[in-house]
Short mmCIF file of N, CA and C in Angstrom, two decimals:
data_model
loop_
_atom_site.label_atom_id
_atom_site.label_comp_id
_atom_site.label_asym_id
_atom_site.label_seq_id
_atom_site.Cartn_x
_atom_site.Cartn_y
_atom_site.Cartn_z
N MET Q 9 0.21 -11.49 6.08
CA MET Q 9 1.40 -11.03 5.41
C MET Q 9 1.13 -9.64 4.83
N ASP Q 10 1.91 -8.63 5.21
CA ASP Q 10 1.67 -7.30 4.68
C ASP Q 10 2.39 -7.11 3.34
N ASN Q 11 2.14 -5.98 2.69
CA ASN Q 11 2.72 -5.74 1.37
C ASN Q 11 4.24 -5.75 1.38
N GLN Q 12 4.86 -5.23 2.43
CA GLN Q 12 6.31 -5.16 2.47
C GLN Q 12 6.93 -6.56 2.54
N THR Q 13 6.37 -7.45 3.34
CA THR Q 13 6.96 -8.78 3.46
C THR Q 13 6.64 -9.65 2.25
N ARG Q 14 5.70 -9.22 1.41
CA ARG Q 14 5.35 -9.97 0.22
C ARG Q 14 6.24 -9.65 -0.97
N LYS Q 15 7.05 -8.64 -0.88
CA LYS Q 15 7.90 -8.22 -1.98
C LYS Q 15 9.16 -9.08 -2.07
N ASN Q 16 9.49 -9.48 -3.29
CA ASN Q 16 10.75 -10.18 -3.50
C ASN Q 16 11.91 -9.24 -3.18
N TRP Q 17 13.02 -9.81 -2.76
CA TRP Q 17 14.22 -9.00 -2.59
C TRP Q 17 14.60 -8.46 -3.96
N HIS Q 18 15.18 -7.27 -3.98
CA HIS Q 18 15.68 -6.71 -5.23
C HIS Q 18 16.90 -7.52 -5.66
N ARG Q 19 17.04 -7.70 -6.95
CA ARG Q 19 18.15 -8.49 -7.50
C ARG Q 19 19.51 -7.99 -6.98
N GLN Q 20 19.71 -6.69 -6.93
CA GLN Q 20 20.99 -6.14 -6.47
C GLN Q 20 21.21 -6.40 -4.98
N ASP Q 21 20.14 -6.45 -4.20
CA ASP Q 21 20.27 -6.78 -2.78
C ASP Q 21 20.72 -8.23 -2.60
N ILE Q 22 20.19 -9.11 -3.43
CA ILE Q 22 20.60 -10.52 -3.38
C ILE Q 22 22.08 -10.64 -3.75
N LEU Q 23 22.47 -9.98 -4.84
CA LEU Q 23 23.86 -10.04 -5.28
C LEU Q 23 24.81 -9.45 -4.23
N ALA Q 24 24.41 -8.35 -3.60
CA ALA Q 24 25.25 -7.74 -2.56
C ALA Q 24 25.42 -8.68 -1.37
N ALA Q 25 24.34 -9.33 -0.98
CA ALA Q 25 24.41 -10.27 0.15
C ALA Q 25 25.30 -11.46 -0.20
N ILE Q 26 25.22 -11.94 -1.43
CA ILE Q 26 26.06 -13.06 -1.86
C ILE Q 26 27.52 -12.63 -1.90
N ARG Q 27 27.78 -11.42 -2.40
CA ARG Q 27 29.16 -10.93 -2.45
C ARG Q 27 29.77 -10.88 -1.05
N LYS Q 28 28.97 -10.51 -0.06
CA LYS Q 28 29.47 -10.43 1.32
C LYS Q 28 29.90 -11.78 1.86
N CYS Q 29 29.15 -12.84 1.52
CA CYS Q 29 29.46 -14.13 2.14
C CYS Q 29 30.16 -15.12 1.21
N LYS Q 30 30.02 -14.98 -0.10
CA LYS Q 30 30.60 -15.96 -1.02
C LYS Q 30 31.51 -15.36 -2.07
N GLY Q 31 31.60 -14.06 -2.14
CA GLY Q 31 32.45 -13.42 -3.13
C GLY Q 31 31.70 -13.03 -4.39
N SER Q 32 30.99 -13.99 -4.97
CA SER Q 32 30.22 -13.70 -6.18
C SER Q 32 29.21 -14.81 -6.43
N LEU Q 33 28.24 -14.50 -7.24
CA LEU Q 33 27.25 -15.50 -7.63
C LEU Q 33 27.92 -16.58 -8.48
N ALA Q 34 28.88 -16.18 -9.30
CA ALA Q 34 29.61 -17.15 -10.11
C ALA Q 34 30.37 -18.14 -9.23
N ALA Q 35 31.00 -17.64 -8.18
CA ALA Q 35 31.73 -18.52 -7.26
C ALA Q 35 30.78 -19.50 -6.57
N LEU Q 36 29.61 -19.03 -6.20
CA LEU Q 36 28.62 -19.90 -5.57
C LEU Q 36 28.16 -20.97 -6.56
N SER Q 37 27.97 -20.59 -7.82
CA SER Q 37 27.58 -21.56 -8.85
C SER Q 37 28.62 -22.66 -8.98
N VAL Q 38 29.87 -22.26 -9.11
CA VAL Q 38 30.96 -23.22 -9.29
C VAL Q 38 31.10 -24.11 -8.05
N GLU Q 39 30.92 -23.53 -6.87
CA GLU Q 39 30.99 -24.29 -5.62
C GLU Q 39 29.98 -25.44 -5.61
N HIS Q 40 28.88 -25.26 -6.32
CA HIS Q 40 27.83 -26.28 -6.35
C HIS Q 40 27.86 -27.10 -7.63
N GLY Q 41 28.99 -27.06 -8.35
CA GLY Q 41 29.15 -27.89 -9.53
C GLY Q 41 28.39 -27.40 -10.75
N LEU Q 42 28.03 -26.14 -10.77
CA LEU Q 42 27.29 -25.56 -11.89
C LEU Q 42 28.21 -24.66 -12.70
N ALA Q 43 27.81 -24.37 -13.93
CA ALA Q 43 28.55 -23.39 -14.72
C ALA Q 43 28.45 -22.03 -14.02
N SER Q 44 29.44 -21.19 -14.24
CA SER Q 44 29.53 -19.94 -13.48
C SER Q 44 28.32 -19.03 -13.61
N GLY Q 45 27.62 -19.06 -14.72
CA GLY Q 45 26.47 -18.18 -14.89
C GLY Q 45 25.12 -18.80 -14.58
N THR Q 46 25.11 -20.05 -14.18
CA THR Q 46 23.85 -20.78 -14.03
C THR Q 46 22.94 -20.21 -12.95
N LEU Q 47 23.45 -19.90 -11.79
CA LEU Q 47 22.59 -19.42 -10.71
C LEU Q 47 21.94 -18.07 -11.00
N ALA Q 48 22.48 -17.33 -11.95
CA ALA Q 48 21.87 -16.05 -12.32
C ALA Q 48 20.45 -16.27 -12.84
N ASN Q 49 20.16 -17.45 -13.36
CA ASN Q 49 18.80 -17.75 -13.84
C ASN Q 49 17.77 -17.60 -12.73
N ALA Q 50 18.14 -17.97 -11.52
CA ALA Q 50 17.19 -17.90 -10.40
C ALA Q 50 16.84 -16.46 -10.03
N LEU Q 51 17.65 -15.51 -10.45
CA LEU Q 51 17.37 -14.11 -10.15
C LEU Q 51 16.28 -13.53 -11.05
N VAL Q 52 16.07 -14.15 -12.20
CA VAL Q 52 15.11 -13.59 -13.16
C VAL Q 52 13.89 -14.46 -13.41
N LYS Q 53 13.97 -15.74 -13.05
CA LYS Q 53 12.80 -16.61 -13.23
C LYS Q 53 12.83 -17.72 -12.18
N PRO Q 54 11.68 -18.26 -11.86
CA PRO Q 54 11.63 -19.31 -10.85
C PRO Q 54 12.47 -20.53 -11.25
N TRP Q 55 13.31 -20.96 -10.33
CA TRP Q 55 14.11 -22.17 -10.48
C TRP Q 55 14.39 -22.67 -9.06
N PRO Q 56 13.55 -23.57 -8.56
CA PRO Q 56 13.65 -23.99 -7.15
C PRO Q 56 15.04 -24.44 -6.70
N LYS Q 57 15.75 -25.20 -7.51
CA LYS Q 57 17.08 -25.66 -7.10
C LYS Q 57 18.02 -24.47 -6.91
N GLY Q 58 18.04 -23.56 -7.86
CA GLY Q 58 18.90 -22.38 -7.75
C GLY Q 58 18.51 -21.47 -6.61
N GLU Q 59 17.20 -21.31 -6.43
CA GLU Q 59 16.71 -20.48 -5.33
C GLU Q 59 17.15 -21.05 -3.98
N LEU Q 60 17.11 -22.37 -3.85
CA LEU Q 60 17.51 -23.01 -2.60
C LEU Q 60 19.00 -22.82 -2.34
N ILE Q 61 19.82 -22.99 -3.36
CA ILE Q 61 21.27 -22.81 -3.20
C ILE Q 61 21.57 -21.39 -2.74
N ILE Q 62 20.96 -20.42 -3.38
CA ILE Q 62 21.18 -19.01 -3.01
C ILE Q 62 20.69 -18.74 -1.59
N ALA Q 63 19.49 -19.20 -1.30
CA ALA Q 63 18.91 -18.95 0.02
C ALA Q 63 19.75 -19.57 1.13
N LEU Q 64 20.18 -20.80 0.96
CA LEU Q 64 21.00 -21.45 1.99
C LEU Q 64 22.31 -20.72 2.19
N ALA Q 65 22.90 -20.21 1.12
CA ALA Q 65 24.15 -19.45 1.24
C ALA Q 65 23.95 -18.19 2.07
N LEU Q 66 22.72 -17.66 2.04
CA LEU Q 66 22.41 -16.43 2.77
C LEU Q 66 21.77 -16.69 4.13
N GLY Q 67 21.60 -17.97 4.48
CA GLY Q 67 20.97 -18.30 5.75
C GLY Q 67 19.49 -17.99 5.78
N LYS Q 68 18.86 -18.04 4.63
CA LYS Q 68 17.43 -17.74 4.49
C LYS Q 68 16.73 -18.92 3.83
N THR Q 69 15.42 -18.79 3.66
CA THR Q 69 14.67 -19.76 2.86
C THR Q 69 14.32 -19.08 1.53
N PRO Q 70 14.09 -19.85 0.47
CA PRO Q 70 13.68 -19.23 -0.79
C PRO Q 70 12.41 -18.40 -0.62
N GLN Q 71 11.53 -18.83 0.27
CA GLN Q 71 10.27 -18.11 0.50
C GLN Q 71 10.51 -16.72 1.09
N GLU Q 72 11.59 -16.57 1.86
CA GLU Q 72 11.91 -15.25 2.43
C GLU Q 72 12.46 -14.30 1.37
N ILE Q 73 13.19 -14.84 0.42
CA ILE Q 73 13.82 -14.01 -0.61
C ILE Q 73 12.86 -13.72 -1.77
N TRP Q 74 12.07 -14.73 -2.16
CA TRP Q 74 11.15 -14.59 -3.29
C TRP Q 74 9.71 -14.93 -2.88
N PRO Q 75 9.14 -14.20 -1.93
CA PRO Q 75 7.78 -14.55 -1.48
C PRO Q 75 6.74 -14.49 -2.60
N GLU Q 76 6.93 -13.62 -3.58
CA GLU Q 76 5.96 -13.52 -4.67
C GLU Q 76 5.91 -14.79 -5.52
N ARG Q 77 6.98 -15.56 -5.50
CA ARG Q 77 7.02 -16.82 -6.24
C ARG Q 77 6.32 -17.94 -5.49
N TYR Q 78 6.23 -17.80 -4.18
CA TYR Q 78 5.73 -18.90 -3.35
C TYR Q 78 4.35 -18.65 -2.75
N PHE Q 79 3.94 -17.38 -2.62
CA PHE Q 79 2.67 -17.06 -1.96
C PHE Q 79 1.81 -16.20 -2.87
N ASP Q 80 0.50 -16.43 -2.81
CA ASP Q 80 -0.43 -15.59 -3.58
C ASP Q 80 -0.73 -14.32 -2.80
N GLU Q 81 -1.63 -13.50 -3.32
CA GLU Q 81 -1.97 -12.22 -2.69
C GLU Q 81 -2.56 -12.37 -1.28
N GLN Q 82 -3.19 -13.50 -1.01
CA GLN Q 82 -3.78 -13.74 0.31
C GLN Q 82 -2.79 -14.39 1.28
N GLY Q 83 -1.57 -14.62 0.82
CA GLY Q 83 -0.57 -15.24 1.68
C GLY Q 83 -0.63 -16.75 1.68
N GLN Q 84 -1.43 -17.32 0.79
CA GLN Q 84 -1.53 -18.78 0.69
C GLN Q 84 -0.41 -19.31 -0.21
N VAL Q 85 0.07 -20.50 0.10
CA VAL Q 85 1.12 -21.12 -0.70
C VAL Q 85 0.59 -21.39 -2.11
N LYS Q 86 1.37 -20.96 -3.11
CA LYS Q 86 1.00 -21.21 -4.50
C LYS Q 86 1.22 -22.68 -4.83
N LYS Q 87 0.42 -23.19 -5.71
CA LYS Q 87 0.59 -24.56 -6.20
C LYS Q 87 1.59 -24.53 -7.35
N TRP Q 88 2.58 -25.40 -7.28
CA TRP Q 88 3.55 -25.50 -8.37
C TRP Q 88 2.95 -26.40 -9.44
N PRO Q 89 3.13 -26.04 -10.71
CA PRO Q 89 2.59 -26.90 -11.77
C PRO Q 89 3.33 -28.23 -11.81
N VAL Q 90 2.62 -29.25 -12.19
CA VAL Q 90 3.23 -30.57 -12.36
C VAL Q 90 3.56 -30.70 -13.84
N PHE Q 91 4.82 -30.90 -14.13
CA PHE Q 91 5.23 -30.99 -15.52
C PHE Q 91 5.21 -32.44 -15.98
N LYS Q 92 4.80 -32.61 -17.21
CA LYS Q 92 4.82 -33.94 -17.80
C LYS Q 92 6.27 -34.31 -18.07
N LYS Q 93 6.52 -35.60 -18.22
CA LYS Q 93 7.87 -36.06 -18.51
C LYS Q 93 8.35 -35.47 -19.83
N ASN Q 94 9.61 -35.11 -19.85
CA ASN Q 94 10.14 -34.58 -21.09
C ASN Q 94 10.52 -35.73 -22.03
N HIS Q 95 10.85 -35.37 -23.23
CA HIS Q 95 11.13 -36.37 -24.27
C HIS Q 95 12.27 -37.30 -23.85
N ALA Q 96 13.34 -36.76 -23.29
CA ALA Q 96 14.49 -37.58 -22.90
C ALA Q 96 14.10 -38.63 -21.86
N GLU Q 97 13.26 -38.25 -20.90
CA GLU Q 97 12.81 -39.21 -19.89
C GLU Q 97 11.98 -40.33 -20.52
N ARG Q 98 11.12 -39.98 -21.47
CA ARG Q 98 10.30 -41.00 -22.13
C ARG Q 98 11.17 -41.96 -22.94
N VAL Q 99 12.16 -41.44 -23.65
CA VAL Q 99 13.05 -42.28 -24.44
C VAL Q 99 13.85 -43.20 -23.53
N ARG Q 100 14.35 -42.66 -22.42
CA ARG Q 100 15.13 -43.46 -21.47
C ARG Q 100 14.28 -44.60 -20.93
N GLU Q 101 13.04 -44.33 -20.58
CA GLU Q 101 12.15 -45.37 -20.04
C GLU Q 101 11.87 -46.44 -21.09
N LYS Q 102 11.68 -46.04 -22.33
CA LYS Q 102 11.43 -47.02 -23.40
C LYS Q 102 12.63 -47.95 -23.55
N GLY Q 103 13.83 -47.39 -23.45
CA GLY Q 103 15.04 -48.19 -23.59
C GLY Q 103 15.23 -49.18 -22.46
N GLU Q 104 14.68 -48.89 -21.29
CA GLU Q 104 14.83 -49.77 -20.12
C GLU Q 104 13.84 -50.91 -20.14
N GLN Q 105 12.81 -50.84 -20.98
CA GLN Q 105 11.79 -51.88 -20.99
C GLN Q 105 12.22 -53.08 -21.77
#
């Protein structure tokens, strides 16, 4: 993987591509049952669900749009951290027992 293919798409390039096919990022958010500003989060920080929605709308994979989020400097797939259960999940499980 060379340096050019390792670069994330510029935020404005993503927005321009979405405008061409979906009208706006807000419209794409609403189309997927999200609040109008929700998908904007994926443009500034990793959010796999949002990245996938955007990528599919553009006919791409999230890895093509945000390679820096998915691959290290050697082109190897990055390991995603495993998050512990949040408080709400623990409370819900206690209530089911």
